[in-house]
Every structure is written in C-alpha cells, then in structure tokens.
PDB file of C-alpha atoms in Angstrom:
ATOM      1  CA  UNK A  16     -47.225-206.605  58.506  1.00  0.00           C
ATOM      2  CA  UNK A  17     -44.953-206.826  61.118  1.00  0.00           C
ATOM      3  CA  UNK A  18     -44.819-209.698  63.939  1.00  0.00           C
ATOM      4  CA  UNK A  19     -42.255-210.851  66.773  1.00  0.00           C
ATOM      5  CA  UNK A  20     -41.886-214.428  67.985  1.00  0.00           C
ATOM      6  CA  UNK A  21     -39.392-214.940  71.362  1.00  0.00           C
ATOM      7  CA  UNK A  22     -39.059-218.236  71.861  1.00  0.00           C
ATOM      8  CA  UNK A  23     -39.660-219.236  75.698  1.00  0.00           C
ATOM      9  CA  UNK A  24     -41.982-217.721  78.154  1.00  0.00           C
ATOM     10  CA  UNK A  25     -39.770-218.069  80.875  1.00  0.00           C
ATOM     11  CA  UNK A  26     -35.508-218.723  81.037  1.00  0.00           C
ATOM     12  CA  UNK A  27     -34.200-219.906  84.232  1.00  0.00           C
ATOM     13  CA  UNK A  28     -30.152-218.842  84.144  1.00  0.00           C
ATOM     14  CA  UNK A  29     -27.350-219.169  87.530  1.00  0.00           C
ATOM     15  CA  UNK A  30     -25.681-215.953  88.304  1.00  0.00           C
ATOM     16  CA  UNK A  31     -22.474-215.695  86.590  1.00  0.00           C
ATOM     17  CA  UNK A  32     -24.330-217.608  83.382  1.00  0.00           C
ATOM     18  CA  UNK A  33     -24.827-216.869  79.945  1.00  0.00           C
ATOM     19  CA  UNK A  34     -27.944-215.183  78.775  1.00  0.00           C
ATOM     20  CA  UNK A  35     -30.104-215.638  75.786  1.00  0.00           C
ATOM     21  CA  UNK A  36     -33.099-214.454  75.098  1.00  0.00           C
ATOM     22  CA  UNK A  37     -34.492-215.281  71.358  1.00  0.00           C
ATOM     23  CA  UNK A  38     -36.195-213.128  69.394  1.00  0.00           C
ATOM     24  CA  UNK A  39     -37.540-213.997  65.873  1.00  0.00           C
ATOM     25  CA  UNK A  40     -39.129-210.877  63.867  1.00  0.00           C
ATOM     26  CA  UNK A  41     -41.027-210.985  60.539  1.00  0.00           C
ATOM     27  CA  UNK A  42     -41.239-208.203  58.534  1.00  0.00           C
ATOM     28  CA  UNK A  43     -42.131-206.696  54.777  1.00  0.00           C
ATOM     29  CA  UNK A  44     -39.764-203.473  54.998  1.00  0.00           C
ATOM     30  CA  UNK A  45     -36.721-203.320  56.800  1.00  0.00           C
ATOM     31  CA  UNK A  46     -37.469-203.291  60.449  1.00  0.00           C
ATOM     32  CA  UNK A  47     -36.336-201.206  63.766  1.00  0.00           C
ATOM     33  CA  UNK A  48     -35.799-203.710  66.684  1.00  0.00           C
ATOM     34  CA  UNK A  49     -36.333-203.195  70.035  1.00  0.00           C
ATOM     35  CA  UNK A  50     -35.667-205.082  73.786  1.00  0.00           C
ATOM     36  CA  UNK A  51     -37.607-203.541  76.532  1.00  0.00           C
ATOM     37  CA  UNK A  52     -37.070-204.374  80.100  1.00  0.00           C
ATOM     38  CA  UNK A  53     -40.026-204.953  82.670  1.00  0.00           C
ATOM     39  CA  UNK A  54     -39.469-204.881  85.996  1.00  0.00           C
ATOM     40  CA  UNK A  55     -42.362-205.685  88.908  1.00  0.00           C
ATOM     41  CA  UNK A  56     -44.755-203.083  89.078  1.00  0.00           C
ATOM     42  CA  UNK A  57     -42.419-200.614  86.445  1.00  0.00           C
ATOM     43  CA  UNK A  58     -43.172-199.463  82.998  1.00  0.00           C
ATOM     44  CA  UNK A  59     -41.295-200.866  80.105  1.00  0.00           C
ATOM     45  CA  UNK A  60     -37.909-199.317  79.690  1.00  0.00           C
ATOM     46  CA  UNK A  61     -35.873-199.681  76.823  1.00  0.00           C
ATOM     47  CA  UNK A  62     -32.495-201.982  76.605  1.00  0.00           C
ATOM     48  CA  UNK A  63     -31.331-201.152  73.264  1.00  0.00           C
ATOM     49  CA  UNK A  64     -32.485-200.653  70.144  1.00  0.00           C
ATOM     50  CA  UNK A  65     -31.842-201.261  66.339  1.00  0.00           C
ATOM     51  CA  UNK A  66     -32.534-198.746  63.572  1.00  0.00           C
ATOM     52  CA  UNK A  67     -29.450-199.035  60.796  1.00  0.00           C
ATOM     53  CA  UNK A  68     -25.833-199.165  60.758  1.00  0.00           C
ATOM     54  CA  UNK A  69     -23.983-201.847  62.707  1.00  0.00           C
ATOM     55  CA  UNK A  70     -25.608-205.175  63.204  1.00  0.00           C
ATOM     56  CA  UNK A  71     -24.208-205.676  66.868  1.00  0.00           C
ATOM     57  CA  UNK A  72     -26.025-203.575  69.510  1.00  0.00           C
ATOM     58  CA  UNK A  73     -25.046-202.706  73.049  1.00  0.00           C
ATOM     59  CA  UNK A  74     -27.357-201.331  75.552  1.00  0.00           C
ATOM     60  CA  UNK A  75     -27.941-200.351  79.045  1.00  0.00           C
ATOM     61  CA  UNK A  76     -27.046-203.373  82.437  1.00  0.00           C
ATOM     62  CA  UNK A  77     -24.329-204.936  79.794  1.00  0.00           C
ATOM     63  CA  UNK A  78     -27.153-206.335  77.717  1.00  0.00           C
ATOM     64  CA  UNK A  79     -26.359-206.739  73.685  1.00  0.00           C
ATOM     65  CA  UNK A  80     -27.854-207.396  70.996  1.00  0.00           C
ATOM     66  CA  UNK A  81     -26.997-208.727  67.318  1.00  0.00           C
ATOM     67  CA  UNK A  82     -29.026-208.140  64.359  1.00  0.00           C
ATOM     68  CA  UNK A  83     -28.986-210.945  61.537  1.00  0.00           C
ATOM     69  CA  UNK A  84     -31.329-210.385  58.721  1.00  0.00           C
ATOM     70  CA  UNK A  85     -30.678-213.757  57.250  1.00  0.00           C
ATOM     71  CA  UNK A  86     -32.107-215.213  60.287  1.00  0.00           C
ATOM     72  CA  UNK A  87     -35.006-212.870  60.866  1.00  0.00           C
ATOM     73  CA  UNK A  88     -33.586-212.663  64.214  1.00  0.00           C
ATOM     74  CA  UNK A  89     -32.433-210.178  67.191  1.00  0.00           C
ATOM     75  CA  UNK A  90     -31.310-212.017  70.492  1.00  0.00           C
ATOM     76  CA  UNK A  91     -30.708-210.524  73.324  1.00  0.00           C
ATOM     77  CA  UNK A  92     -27.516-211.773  75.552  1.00  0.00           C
ATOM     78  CA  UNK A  93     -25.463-210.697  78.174  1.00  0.00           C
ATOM     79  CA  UNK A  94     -22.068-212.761  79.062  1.00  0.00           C
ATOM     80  CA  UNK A  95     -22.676-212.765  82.675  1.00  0.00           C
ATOM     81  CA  UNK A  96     -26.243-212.967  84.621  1.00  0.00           C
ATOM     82  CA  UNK A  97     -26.851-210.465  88.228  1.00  0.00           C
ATOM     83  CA  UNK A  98     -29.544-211.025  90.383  1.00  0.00           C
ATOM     84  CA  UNK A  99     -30.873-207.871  89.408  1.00  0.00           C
ATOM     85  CA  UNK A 100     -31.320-209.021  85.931  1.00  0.00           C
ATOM     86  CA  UNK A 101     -34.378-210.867  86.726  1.00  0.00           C
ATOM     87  CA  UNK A 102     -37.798-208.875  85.157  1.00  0.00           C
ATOM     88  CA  UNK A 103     -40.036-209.447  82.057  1.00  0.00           C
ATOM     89  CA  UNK A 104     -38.072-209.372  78.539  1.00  0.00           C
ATOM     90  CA  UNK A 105     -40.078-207.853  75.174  1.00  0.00           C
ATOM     91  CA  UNK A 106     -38.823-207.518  71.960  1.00  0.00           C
ATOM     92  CA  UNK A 107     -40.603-205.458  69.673  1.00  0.00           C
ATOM     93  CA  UNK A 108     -40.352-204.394  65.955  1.00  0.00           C
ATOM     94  CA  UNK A 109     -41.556-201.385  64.027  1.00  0.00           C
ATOM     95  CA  UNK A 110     -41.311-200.010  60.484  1.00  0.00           C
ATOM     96  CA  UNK A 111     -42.527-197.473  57.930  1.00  0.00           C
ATOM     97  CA  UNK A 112     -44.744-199.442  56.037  1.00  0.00           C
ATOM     98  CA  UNK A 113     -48.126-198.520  54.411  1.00  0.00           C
ATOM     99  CA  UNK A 114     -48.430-195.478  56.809  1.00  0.00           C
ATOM    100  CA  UNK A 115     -47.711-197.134  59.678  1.00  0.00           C
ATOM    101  CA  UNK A 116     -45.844-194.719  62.189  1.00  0.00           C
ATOM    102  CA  UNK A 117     -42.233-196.148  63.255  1.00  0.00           C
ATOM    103  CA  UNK A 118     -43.688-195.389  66.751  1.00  0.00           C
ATOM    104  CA  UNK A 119     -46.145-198.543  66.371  1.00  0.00           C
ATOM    105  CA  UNK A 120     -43.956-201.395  68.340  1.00  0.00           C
ATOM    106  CA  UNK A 121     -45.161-204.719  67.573  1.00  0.00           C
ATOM    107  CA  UNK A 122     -44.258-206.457  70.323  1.00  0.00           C
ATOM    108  CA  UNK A 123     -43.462-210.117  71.682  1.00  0.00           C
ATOM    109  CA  UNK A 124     -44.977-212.070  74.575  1.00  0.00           C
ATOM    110  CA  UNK A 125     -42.302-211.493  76.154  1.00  0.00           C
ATOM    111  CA  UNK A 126     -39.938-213.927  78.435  1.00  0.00           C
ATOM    112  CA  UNK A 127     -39.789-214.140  82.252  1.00  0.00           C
ATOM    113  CA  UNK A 128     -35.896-214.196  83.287  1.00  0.00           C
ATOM    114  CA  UNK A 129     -35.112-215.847  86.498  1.00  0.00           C
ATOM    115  CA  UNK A 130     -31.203-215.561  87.604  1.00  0.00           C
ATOM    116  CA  UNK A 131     -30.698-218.075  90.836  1.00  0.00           C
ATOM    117  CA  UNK A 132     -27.678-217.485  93.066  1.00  0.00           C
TER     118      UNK A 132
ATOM    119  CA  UNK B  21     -34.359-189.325  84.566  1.00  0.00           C
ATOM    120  CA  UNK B  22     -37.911-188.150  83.608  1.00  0.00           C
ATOM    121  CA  UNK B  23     -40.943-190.420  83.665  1.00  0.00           C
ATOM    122  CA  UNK B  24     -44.052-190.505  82.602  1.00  0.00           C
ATOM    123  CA  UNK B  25     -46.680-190.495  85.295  1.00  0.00           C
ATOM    124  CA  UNK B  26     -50.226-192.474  84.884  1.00  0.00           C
ATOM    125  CA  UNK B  27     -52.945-192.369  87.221  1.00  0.00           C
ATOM    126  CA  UNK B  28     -54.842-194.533  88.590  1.00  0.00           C
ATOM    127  CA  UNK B  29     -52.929-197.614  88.909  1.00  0.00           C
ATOM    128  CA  UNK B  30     -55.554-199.634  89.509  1.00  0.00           C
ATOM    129  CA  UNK B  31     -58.937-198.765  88.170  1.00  0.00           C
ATOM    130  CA  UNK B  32     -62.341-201.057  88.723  1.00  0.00           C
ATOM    131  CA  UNK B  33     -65.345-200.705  87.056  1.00  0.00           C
ATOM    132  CA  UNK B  34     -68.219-202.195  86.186  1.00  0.00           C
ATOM    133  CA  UNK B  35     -69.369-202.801  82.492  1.00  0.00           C
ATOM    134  CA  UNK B  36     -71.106-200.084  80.613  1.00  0.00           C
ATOM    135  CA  UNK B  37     -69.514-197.751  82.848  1.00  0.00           C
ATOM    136  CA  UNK B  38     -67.359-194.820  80.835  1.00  0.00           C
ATOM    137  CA  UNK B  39     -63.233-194.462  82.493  1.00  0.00           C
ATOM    138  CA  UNK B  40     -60.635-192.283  81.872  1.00  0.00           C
ATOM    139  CA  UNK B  41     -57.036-193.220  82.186  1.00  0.00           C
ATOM    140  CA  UNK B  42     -54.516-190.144  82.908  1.00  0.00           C
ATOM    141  CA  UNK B  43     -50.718-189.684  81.872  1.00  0.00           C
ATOM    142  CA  UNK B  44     -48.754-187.446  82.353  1.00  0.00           C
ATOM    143  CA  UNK B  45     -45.966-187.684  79.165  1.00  0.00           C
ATOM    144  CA  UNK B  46     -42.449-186.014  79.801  1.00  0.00           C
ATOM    145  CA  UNK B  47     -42.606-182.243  79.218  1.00  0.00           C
ATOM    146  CA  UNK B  48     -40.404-181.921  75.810  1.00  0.00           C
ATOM    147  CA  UNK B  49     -41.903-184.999  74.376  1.00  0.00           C
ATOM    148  CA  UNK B  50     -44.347-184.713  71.022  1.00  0.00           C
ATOM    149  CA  UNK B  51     -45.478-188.090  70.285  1.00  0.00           C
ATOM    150  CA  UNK B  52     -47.856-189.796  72.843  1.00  0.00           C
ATOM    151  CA  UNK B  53     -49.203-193.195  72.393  1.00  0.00           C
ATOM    152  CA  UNK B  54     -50.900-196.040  74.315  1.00  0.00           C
ATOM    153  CA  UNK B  55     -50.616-199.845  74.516  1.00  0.00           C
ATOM    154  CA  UNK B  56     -52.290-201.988  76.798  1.00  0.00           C
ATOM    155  CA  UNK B  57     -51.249-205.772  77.536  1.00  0.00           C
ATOM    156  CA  UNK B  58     -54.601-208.450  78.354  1.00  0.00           C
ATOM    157  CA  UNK B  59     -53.398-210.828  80.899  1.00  0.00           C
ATOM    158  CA  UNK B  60     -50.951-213.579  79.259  1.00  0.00           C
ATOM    159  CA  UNK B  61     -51.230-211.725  76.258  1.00  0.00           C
ATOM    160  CA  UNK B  62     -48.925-209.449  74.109  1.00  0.00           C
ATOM    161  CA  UNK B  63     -48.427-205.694  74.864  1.00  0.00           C
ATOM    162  CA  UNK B  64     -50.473-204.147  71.407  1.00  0.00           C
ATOM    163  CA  UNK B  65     -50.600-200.951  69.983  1.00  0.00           C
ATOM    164  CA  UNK B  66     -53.812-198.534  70.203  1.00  0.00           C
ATOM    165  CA  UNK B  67     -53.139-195.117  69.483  1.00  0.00           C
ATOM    166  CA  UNK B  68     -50.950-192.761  68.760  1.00  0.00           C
ATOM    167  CA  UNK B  69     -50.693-189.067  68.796  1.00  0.00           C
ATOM    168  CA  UNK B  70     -49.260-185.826  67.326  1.00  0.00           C
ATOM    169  CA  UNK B  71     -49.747-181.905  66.612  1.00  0.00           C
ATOM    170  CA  UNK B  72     -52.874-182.770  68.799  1.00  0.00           C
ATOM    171  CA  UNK B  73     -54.639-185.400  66.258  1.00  0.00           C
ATOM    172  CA  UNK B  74     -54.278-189.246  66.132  1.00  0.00           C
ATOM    173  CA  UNK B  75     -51.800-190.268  63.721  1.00  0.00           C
ATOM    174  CA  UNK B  76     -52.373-193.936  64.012  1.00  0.00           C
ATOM    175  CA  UNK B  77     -54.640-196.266  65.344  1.00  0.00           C
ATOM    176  CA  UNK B  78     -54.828-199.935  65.584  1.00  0.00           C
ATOM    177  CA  UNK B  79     -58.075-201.819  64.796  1.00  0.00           C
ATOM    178  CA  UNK B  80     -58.896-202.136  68.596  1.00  0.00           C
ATOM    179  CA  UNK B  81     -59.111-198.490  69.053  1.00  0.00           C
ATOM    180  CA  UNK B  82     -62.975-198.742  67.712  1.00  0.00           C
ATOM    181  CA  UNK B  83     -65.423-196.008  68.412  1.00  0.00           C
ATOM    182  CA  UNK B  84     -65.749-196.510  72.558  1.00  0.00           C
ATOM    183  CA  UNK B  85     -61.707-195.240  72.395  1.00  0.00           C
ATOM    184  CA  UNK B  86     -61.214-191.602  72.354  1.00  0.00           C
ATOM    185  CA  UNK B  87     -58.031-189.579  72.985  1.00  0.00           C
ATOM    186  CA  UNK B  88     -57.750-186.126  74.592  1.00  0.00           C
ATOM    187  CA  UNK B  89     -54.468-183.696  75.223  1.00  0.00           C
ATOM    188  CA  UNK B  90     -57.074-181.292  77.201  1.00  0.00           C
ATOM    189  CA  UNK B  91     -54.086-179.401  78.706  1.00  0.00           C
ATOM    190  CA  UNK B  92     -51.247-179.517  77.058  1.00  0.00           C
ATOM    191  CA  UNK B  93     -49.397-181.395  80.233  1.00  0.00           C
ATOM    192  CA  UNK B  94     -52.269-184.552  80.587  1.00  0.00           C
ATOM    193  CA  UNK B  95     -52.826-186.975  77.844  1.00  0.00           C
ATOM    194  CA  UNK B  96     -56.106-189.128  78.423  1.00  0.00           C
ATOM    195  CA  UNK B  97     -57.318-192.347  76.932  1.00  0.00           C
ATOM    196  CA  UNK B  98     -61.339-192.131  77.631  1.00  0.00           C
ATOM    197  CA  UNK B  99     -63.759-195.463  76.871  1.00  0.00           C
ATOM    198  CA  UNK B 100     -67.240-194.729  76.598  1.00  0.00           C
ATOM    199  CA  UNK B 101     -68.862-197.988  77.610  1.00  0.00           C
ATOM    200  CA  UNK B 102     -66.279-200.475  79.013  1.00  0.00           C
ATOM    201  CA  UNK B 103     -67.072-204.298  78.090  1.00  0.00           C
ATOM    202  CA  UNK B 104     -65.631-206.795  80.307  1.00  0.00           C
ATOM    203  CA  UNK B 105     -63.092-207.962  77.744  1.00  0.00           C
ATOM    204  CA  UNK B 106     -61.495-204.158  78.046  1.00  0.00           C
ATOM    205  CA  UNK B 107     -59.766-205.503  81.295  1.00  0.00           C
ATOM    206  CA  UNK B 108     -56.234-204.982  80.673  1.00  0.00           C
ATOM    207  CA  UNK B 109     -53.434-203.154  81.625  1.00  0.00           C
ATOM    208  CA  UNK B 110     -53.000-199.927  80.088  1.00  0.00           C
ATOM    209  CA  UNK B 111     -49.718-198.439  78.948  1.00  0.00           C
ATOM    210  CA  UNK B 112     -48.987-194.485  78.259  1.00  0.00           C
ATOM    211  CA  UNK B 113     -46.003-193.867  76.371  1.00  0.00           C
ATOM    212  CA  UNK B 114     -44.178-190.612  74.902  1.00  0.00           C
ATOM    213  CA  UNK B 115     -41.103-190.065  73.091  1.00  0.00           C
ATOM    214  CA  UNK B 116     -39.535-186.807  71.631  1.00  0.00           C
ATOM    215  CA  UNK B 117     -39.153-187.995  68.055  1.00  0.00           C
ATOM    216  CA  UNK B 118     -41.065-190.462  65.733  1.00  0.00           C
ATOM    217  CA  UNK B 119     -37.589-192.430  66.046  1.00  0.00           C
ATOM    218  CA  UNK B 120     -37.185-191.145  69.802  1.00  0.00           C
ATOM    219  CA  UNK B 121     -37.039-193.734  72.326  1.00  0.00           C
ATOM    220  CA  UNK B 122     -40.461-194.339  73.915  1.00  0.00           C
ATOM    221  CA  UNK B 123     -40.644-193.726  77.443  1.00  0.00           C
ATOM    222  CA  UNK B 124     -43.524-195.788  79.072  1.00  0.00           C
ATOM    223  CA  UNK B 125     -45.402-194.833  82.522  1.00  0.00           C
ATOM    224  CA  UNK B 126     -46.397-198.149  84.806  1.00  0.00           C
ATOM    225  CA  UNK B 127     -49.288-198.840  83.607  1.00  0.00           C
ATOM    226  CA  UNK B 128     -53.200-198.728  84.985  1.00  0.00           C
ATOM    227  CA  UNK B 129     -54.418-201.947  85.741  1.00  0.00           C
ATOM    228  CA  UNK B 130     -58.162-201.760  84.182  1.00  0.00           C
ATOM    229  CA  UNK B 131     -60.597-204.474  85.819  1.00  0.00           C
ATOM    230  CA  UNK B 132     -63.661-204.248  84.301  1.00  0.00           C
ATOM    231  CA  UNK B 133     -66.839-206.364  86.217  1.00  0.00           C
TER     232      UNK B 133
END
C-alpha cells in the first residue's frame, strides 16, 4: 500500500527565505510523486511531479523538488519565499500496484505555508 | 487554461436525504475521478472512471456512492442516503491520460445535518 507523511501542519517562512516542505512516502512498488498547490477557495493544482528519470524536479512558481529513494522522501523547496506563495501544500503518491490505477493519489495532510513580509 | 467546473459549491442537506454533485471535466480529458477531504483530514481517493465504467474504487465508495457520465460533458457523483459523517468536501478531477496530470475543480462543500 501506499502512504505519505509531511511533516508539519503549518510552516511559517519571511519573504526572501528558504522553503521546505517535507514529504515522507512509503511505498511497495516504485512510486510517482506528486506536490499539489491549494489556494483559498481553488482546486488543487499541480506543482510538479515525479514519474522516472532524473531525481531533481522543477515545477511551476520556482518550486523544486528532489527525489531520494534511500530516504523515502520528496521535499518540496524553493530558494526564495513571495507573498503569493502562501496556500495549502499536498504531496501525494501513486503506483501500479495490485490493480491499483496510477490515477489513485494517496495523498498527505498537507502543510499550511505562511510567507510574512 | 481549462478547468474543471463543479456545481454546487456549497451543498446542505439533511441526513437520509439523496445529493448529486456535478462536474464538469475538461472536454479532451478520459479519466474522471473524485476525492473528497473531511475537515482536518486527508484528501482520499473514491472513484475513478473510464470508457464509461469505474475502474477503481476505494473502500469508502460503498453501495450509497454511484457514478454517472449521463452526457458525455457532466460527470456526477450521486449518494443515495447521506449520513452525517458524509460531510466533506468533494473533489472532481480529470486528466487526459492514466499518467496525465489531474486537473481538479474547487470542490463542493457537502454539509450534511
């Protein structure tokens, strides 16, 4: 089965700051990763995503994100934090795994960014 | 860039009472699924759908959950008999591809009394 663990519910961060957003994933096969991006009262739009090939992601709003399967782990960063960074983080996992379609995102709780000027 | 369109946004009901959720997935798309996220909870998987049959379902999607593409445009998520623990937010999603990045609509805030 697949399951995704991000590590703090909310991240406080100054504009101009360093981003990090952690992301912990457990799965049997080899996974697809995902960060989705929820603004207020928007659907969830997607940041980046992993599937194969190169372990170091880049996605929409500067965002990145590096793969490490030693680690079980997919963080999201992003050197330098805007205001308008500030929405609801997910990161979600899928695989092909006892019939399971790779459209089936498991996803996180999520994590509440807050950028202050 | 398209979207996918869900109506209502806010739906209240009371318990026992059947409600349909609408989408509207992007035009091109061929995979439709929904999600729905209980308050302080994680977003989870309930359904989805291709070639006009469910392809997967998750073990919430029990007997009150149906799915309909009545049109060929709408996509609707139907529950017979709503319990008060359905409250949730409901998420439509679509993508072109079973790899295809998922597009989701804002969601239909489902308030169940």
């Amino acid at each position: 089965a697949q399951s995704v663990t991000q590590l703090g519910s909310h991240v406080s961060v100054s504009e101009g700051a360093l981003v990090l957003l952690r992301c912990n994933y457990s799965s049997s096969v080899p996974p697809y990763l995902f960060w989705y991006v929820q603004y207020p009262n928007q659907g969830l739009q997607l940041l980046l995503k992993y599937t194969t090939g190169a372990t170091l992601v880049k996605g929409i709003n500067g965002f990145e994100a590096e793969f490490k399967k030693s680690e079980t782990s997919f963080h999201l960063t992003k050197p330098s934090a805007h205001m308008s960074d500030a929405a609801e983080y997910f990161c979600a996992v899928s695989a092909q795994h006892r019939g399971s379609t790779l459209g089936r995102l498991y996803f996180g709780r999520g994590t509440q960014l807050t950028v202050w000027p | 860039e398209p979207e996918v369109t869900q109506t209502p946004s806010h739906q209240v009901t009371q318990m026992g009472q059947e409600v349909i959720l609408r989408c509207v997935p992007i035009s091109n798309h061929l995979y439709f699924y929904w999600y729905r996220q209980i308050l302080g909870q994680k977003v989870e998987f309930l359904v989805s759908f291709y070639n006009n049959e469910i392809s997967e379902k998750s073990e919430i999607f029990d007997d009150q959950f149906s799915v309909e593409r009545p049109d060929g445009s709408n996509f609707t998520l139907k529950i017979r008999s709503t319990k008060l623990e359905d409250s949730a937010m409901y998420f439509c999603a679509s993508s072109v591809g079973v790899l295809g990045k998922l597009f989701f609509g804002s969601g239909t805030q489902l308030s169940v009394l």
